GROMACS .gro file of C-alpha atoms in nm:
model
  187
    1UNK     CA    1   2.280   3.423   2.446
    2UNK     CA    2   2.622   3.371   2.421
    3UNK     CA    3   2.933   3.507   2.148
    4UNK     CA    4   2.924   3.116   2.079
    5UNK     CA    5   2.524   3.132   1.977
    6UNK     CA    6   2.618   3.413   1.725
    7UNK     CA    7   2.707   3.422   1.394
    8UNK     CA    8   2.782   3.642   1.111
    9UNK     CA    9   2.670   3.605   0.750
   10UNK     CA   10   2.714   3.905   0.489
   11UNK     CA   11   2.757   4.126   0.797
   12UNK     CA   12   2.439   4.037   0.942
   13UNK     CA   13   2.443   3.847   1.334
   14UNK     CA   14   2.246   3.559   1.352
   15UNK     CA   15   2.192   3.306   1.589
   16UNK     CA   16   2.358   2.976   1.477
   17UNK     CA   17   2.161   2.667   1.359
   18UNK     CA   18   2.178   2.449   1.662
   19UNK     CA   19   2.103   2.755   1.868
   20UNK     CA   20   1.821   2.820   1.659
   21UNK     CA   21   1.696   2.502   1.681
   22UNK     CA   22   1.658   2.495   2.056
   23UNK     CA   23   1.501   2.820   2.021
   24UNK     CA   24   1.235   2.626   1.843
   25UNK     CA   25   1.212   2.438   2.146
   26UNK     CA   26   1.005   2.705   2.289
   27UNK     CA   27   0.776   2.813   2.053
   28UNK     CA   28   0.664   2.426   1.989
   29UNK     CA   29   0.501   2.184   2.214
   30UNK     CA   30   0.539   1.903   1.973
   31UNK     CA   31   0.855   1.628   1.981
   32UNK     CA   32   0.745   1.549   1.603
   33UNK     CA   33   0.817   1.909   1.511
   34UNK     CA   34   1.148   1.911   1.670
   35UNK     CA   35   1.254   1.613   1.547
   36UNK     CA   36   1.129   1.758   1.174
   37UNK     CA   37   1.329   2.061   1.207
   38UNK     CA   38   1.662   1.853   1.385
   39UNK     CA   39   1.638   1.582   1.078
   40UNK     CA   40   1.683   1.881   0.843
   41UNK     CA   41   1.981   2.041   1.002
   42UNK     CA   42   2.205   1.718   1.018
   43UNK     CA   43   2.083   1.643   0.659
   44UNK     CA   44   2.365   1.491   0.534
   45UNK     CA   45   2.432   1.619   0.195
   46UNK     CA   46   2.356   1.989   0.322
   47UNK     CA   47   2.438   1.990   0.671
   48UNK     CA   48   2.350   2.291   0.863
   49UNK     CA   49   2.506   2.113   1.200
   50UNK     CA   50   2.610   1.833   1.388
   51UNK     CA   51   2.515   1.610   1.634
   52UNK     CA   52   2.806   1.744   1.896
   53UNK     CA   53   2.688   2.152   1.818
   54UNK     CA   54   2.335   2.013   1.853
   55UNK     CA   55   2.416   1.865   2.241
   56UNK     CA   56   2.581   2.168   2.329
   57UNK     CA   57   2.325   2.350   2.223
   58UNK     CA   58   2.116   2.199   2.486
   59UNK     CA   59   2.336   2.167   2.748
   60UNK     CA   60   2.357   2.540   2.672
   61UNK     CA   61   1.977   2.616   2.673
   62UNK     CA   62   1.963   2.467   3.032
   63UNK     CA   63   1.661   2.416   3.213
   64UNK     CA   64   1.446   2.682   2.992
   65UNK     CA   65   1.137   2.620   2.889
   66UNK     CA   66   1.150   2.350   2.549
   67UNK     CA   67   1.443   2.167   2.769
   68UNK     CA   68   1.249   1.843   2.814
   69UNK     CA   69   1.129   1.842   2.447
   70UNK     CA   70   1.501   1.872   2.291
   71UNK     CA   71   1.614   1.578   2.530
   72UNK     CA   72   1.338   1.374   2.360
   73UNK     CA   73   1.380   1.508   2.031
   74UNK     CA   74   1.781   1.474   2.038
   75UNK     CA   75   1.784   1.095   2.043
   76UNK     CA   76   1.573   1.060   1.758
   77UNK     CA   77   1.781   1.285   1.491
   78UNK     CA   78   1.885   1.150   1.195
   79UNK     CA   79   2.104   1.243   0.889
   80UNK     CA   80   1.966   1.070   0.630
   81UNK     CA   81   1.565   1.189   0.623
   82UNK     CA   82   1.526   1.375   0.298
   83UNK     CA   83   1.190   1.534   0.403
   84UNK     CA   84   0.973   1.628   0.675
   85UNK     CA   85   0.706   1.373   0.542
   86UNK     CA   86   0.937   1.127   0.552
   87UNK     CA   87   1.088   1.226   0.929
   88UNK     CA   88   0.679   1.173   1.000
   89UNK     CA   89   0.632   0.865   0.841
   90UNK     CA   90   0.964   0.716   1.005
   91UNK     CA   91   0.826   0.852   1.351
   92UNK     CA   92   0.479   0.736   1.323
   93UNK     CA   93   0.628   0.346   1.246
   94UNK     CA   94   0.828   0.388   1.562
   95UNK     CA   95   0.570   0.493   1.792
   96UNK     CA   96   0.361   0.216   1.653
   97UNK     CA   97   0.608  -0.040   1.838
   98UNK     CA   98   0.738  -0.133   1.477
   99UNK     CA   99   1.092  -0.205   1.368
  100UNK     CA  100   1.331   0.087   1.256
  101UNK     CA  101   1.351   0.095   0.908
  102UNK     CA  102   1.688   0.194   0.747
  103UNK     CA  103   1.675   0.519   0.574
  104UNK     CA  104   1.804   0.580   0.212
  105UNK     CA  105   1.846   0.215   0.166
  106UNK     CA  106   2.055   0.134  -0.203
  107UNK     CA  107   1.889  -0.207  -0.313
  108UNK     CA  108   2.117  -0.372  -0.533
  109UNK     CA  109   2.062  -0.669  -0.799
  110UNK     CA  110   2.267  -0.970  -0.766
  111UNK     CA  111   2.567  -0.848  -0.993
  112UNK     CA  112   2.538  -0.518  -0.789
  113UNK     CA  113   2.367  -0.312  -0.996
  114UNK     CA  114   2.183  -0.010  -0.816
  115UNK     CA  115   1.767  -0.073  -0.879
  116UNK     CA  116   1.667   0.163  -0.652
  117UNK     CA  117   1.718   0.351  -0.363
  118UNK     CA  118   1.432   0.333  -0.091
  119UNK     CA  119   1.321   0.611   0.157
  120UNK     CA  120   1.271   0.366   0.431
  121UNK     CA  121   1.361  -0.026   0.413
  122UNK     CA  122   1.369  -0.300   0.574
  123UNK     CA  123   1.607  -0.553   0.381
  124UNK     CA  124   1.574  -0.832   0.626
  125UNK     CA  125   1.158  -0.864   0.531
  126UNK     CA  126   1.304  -0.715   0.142
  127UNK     CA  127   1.055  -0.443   0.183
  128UNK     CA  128   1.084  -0.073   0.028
  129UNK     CA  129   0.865   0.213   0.140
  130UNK     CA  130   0.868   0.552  -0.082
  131UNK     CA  131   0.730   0.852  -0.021
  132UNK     CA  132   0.604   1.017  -0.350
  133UNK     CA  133   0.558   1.382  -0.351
  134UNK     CA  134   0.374   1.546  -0.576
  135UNK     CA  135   0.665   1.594  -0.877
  136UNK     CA  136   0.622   1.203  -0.922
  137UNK     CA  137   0.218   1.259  -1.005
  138UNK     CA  138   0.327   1.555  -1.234
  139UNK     CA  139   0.635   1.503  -1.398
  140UNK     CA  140   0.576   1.322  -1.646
  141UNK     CA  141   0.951   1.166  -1.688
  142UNK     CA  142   0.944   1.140  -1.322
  143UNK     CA  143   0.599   0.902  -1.333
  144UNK     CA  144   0.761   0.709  -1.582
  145UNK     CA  145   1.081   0.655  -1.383
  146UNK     CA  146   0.887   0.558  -1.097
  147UNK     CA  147   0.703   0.298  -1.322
  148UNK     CA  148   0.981   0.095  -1.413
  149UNK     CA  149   1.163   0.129  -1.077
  150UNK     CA  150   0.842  -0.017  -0.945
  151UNK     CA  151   0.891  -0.292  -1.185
  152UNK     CA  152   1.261  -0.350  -1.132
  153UNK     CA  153   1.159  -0.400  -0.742
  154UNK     CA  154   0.952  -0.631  -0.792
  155UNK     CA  155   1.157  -0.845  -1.039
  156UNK     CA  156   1.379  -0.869  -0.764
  157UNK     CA  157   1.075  -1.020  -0.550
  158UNK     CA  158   1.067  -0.744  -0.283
  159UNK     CA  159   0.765  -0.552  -0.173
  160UNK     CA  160   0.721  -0.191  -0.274
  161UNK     CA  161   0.476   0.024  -0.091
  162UNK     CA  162   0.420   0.383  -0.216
  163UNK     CA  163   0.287   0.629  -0.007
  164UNK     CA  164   0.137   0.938  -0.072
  165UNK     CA  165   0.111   1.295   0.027
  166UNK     CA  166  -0.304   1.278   0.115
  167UNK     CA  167  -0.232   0.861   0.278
  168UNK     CA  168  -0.337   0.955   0.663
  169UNK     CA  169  -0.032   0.841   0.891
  170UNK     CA  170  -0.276   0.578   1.088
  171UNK     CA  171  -0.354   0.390   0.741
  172UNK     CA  172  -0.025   0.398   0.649
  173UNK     CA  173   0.144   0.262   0.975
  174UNK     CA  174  -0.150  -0.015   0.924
  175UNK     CA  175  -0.017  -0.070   0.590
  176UNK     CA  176   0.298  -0.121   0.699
  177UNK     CA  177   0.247  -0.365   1.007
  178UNK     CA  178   0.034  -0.614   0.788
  179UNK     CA  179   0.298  -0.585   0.518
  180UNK     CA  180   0.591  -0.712   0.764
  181UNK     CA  181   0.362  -0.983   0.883
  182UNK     CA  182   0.291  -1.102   0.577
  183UNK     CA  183   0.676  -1.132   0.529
  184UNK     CA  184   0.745  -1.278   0.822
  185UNK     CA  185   0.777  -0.983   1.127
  186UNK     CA  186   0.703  -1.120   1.415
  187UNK     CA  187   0.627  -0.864   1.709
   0.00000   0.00000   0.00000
């Protein structure tokens, strides 16, 4: 480890985030995992690094065991997953052959007025996808957001799909292809 990999918070050494995170690298066999973990440190309203300390991370970490997984994972990274559901979900579309959906996605009225903003979309088929946690079941505000938001979507003749915490990945990926046929996808 080097004085670059180290550093020091309240007095205490620790290694840094992107050091950390190839660390990970060998304690994990799984891309998926990485990829979870990478999504959350370029977060980009509370970034814990950045795409340049992440590569030199690796190039740092060498030819150690995890090397191969990090140059899978590193590609893959994104800023703007909110949750490691939602890194899943975006993963399992991909390795399905499907298109990449936009993350975050602000869809707008016609005088520009915000009606929602999507976890994943894809604007060209006007198709939302939203992960719902479990504070949208039990909130009871929240649920009642989410109920006219659903409406407002759909006013604006796009497609909403709403997936849940207990939805198995293979369904939902299922869900999803049919949906962008139905609208037009074409593989």
């Amino acid at each position: 480890m080097g004085t670059d990999d180290v550093i020091s918070i309240n007095d205490v050494p620790m290694t840094t985030a992107s050091r950390t995170w190839c660390d990970l690298a060998t304690l994990t066999t799984s891309t998926d995992e990485l990829i979870m973990a990478g999504d959350r440190l370029l977060y980009w309203k509370e970034p814990l690094a950045d795409r340049a300390g992440l590569s030199a991370a690796i190039v740092g970490h060498g030819h150690r065991r995890g090397a191969r997984l990090l140059s899978a994972a590193f590609p893959e990274l994104v800023d703007r997953s909110e949750s490691p559901r939602k890194t899943l979900i975006r993963l399992a579309i991909i390795a399905d052959g499907l298109p990449r959906p936009h993350l975050n996605f602000d869809l707008r009225d016609a005088s520009g007025r915000l009606i929602a903003r999507g976890d994943l979309a894809y604007p060209e088929y006007r198709m939302l996808l939203d992960y719902e946690g479990e504070q949208h079941r039990l909130d009871r505000s929240q649920w009642n957001r989410d109920l006219t938001r659903f409406n407002d979507i759909q006013d604006v003749d796009w497609y909403s799909m709403r997936i849940g915490s207990e939805h198995p990945l293979p369904e939902v990926v299922a869900r999803i292809r049919a949906a962008l046929l139905r609208r037009g996808w074409r593989p």
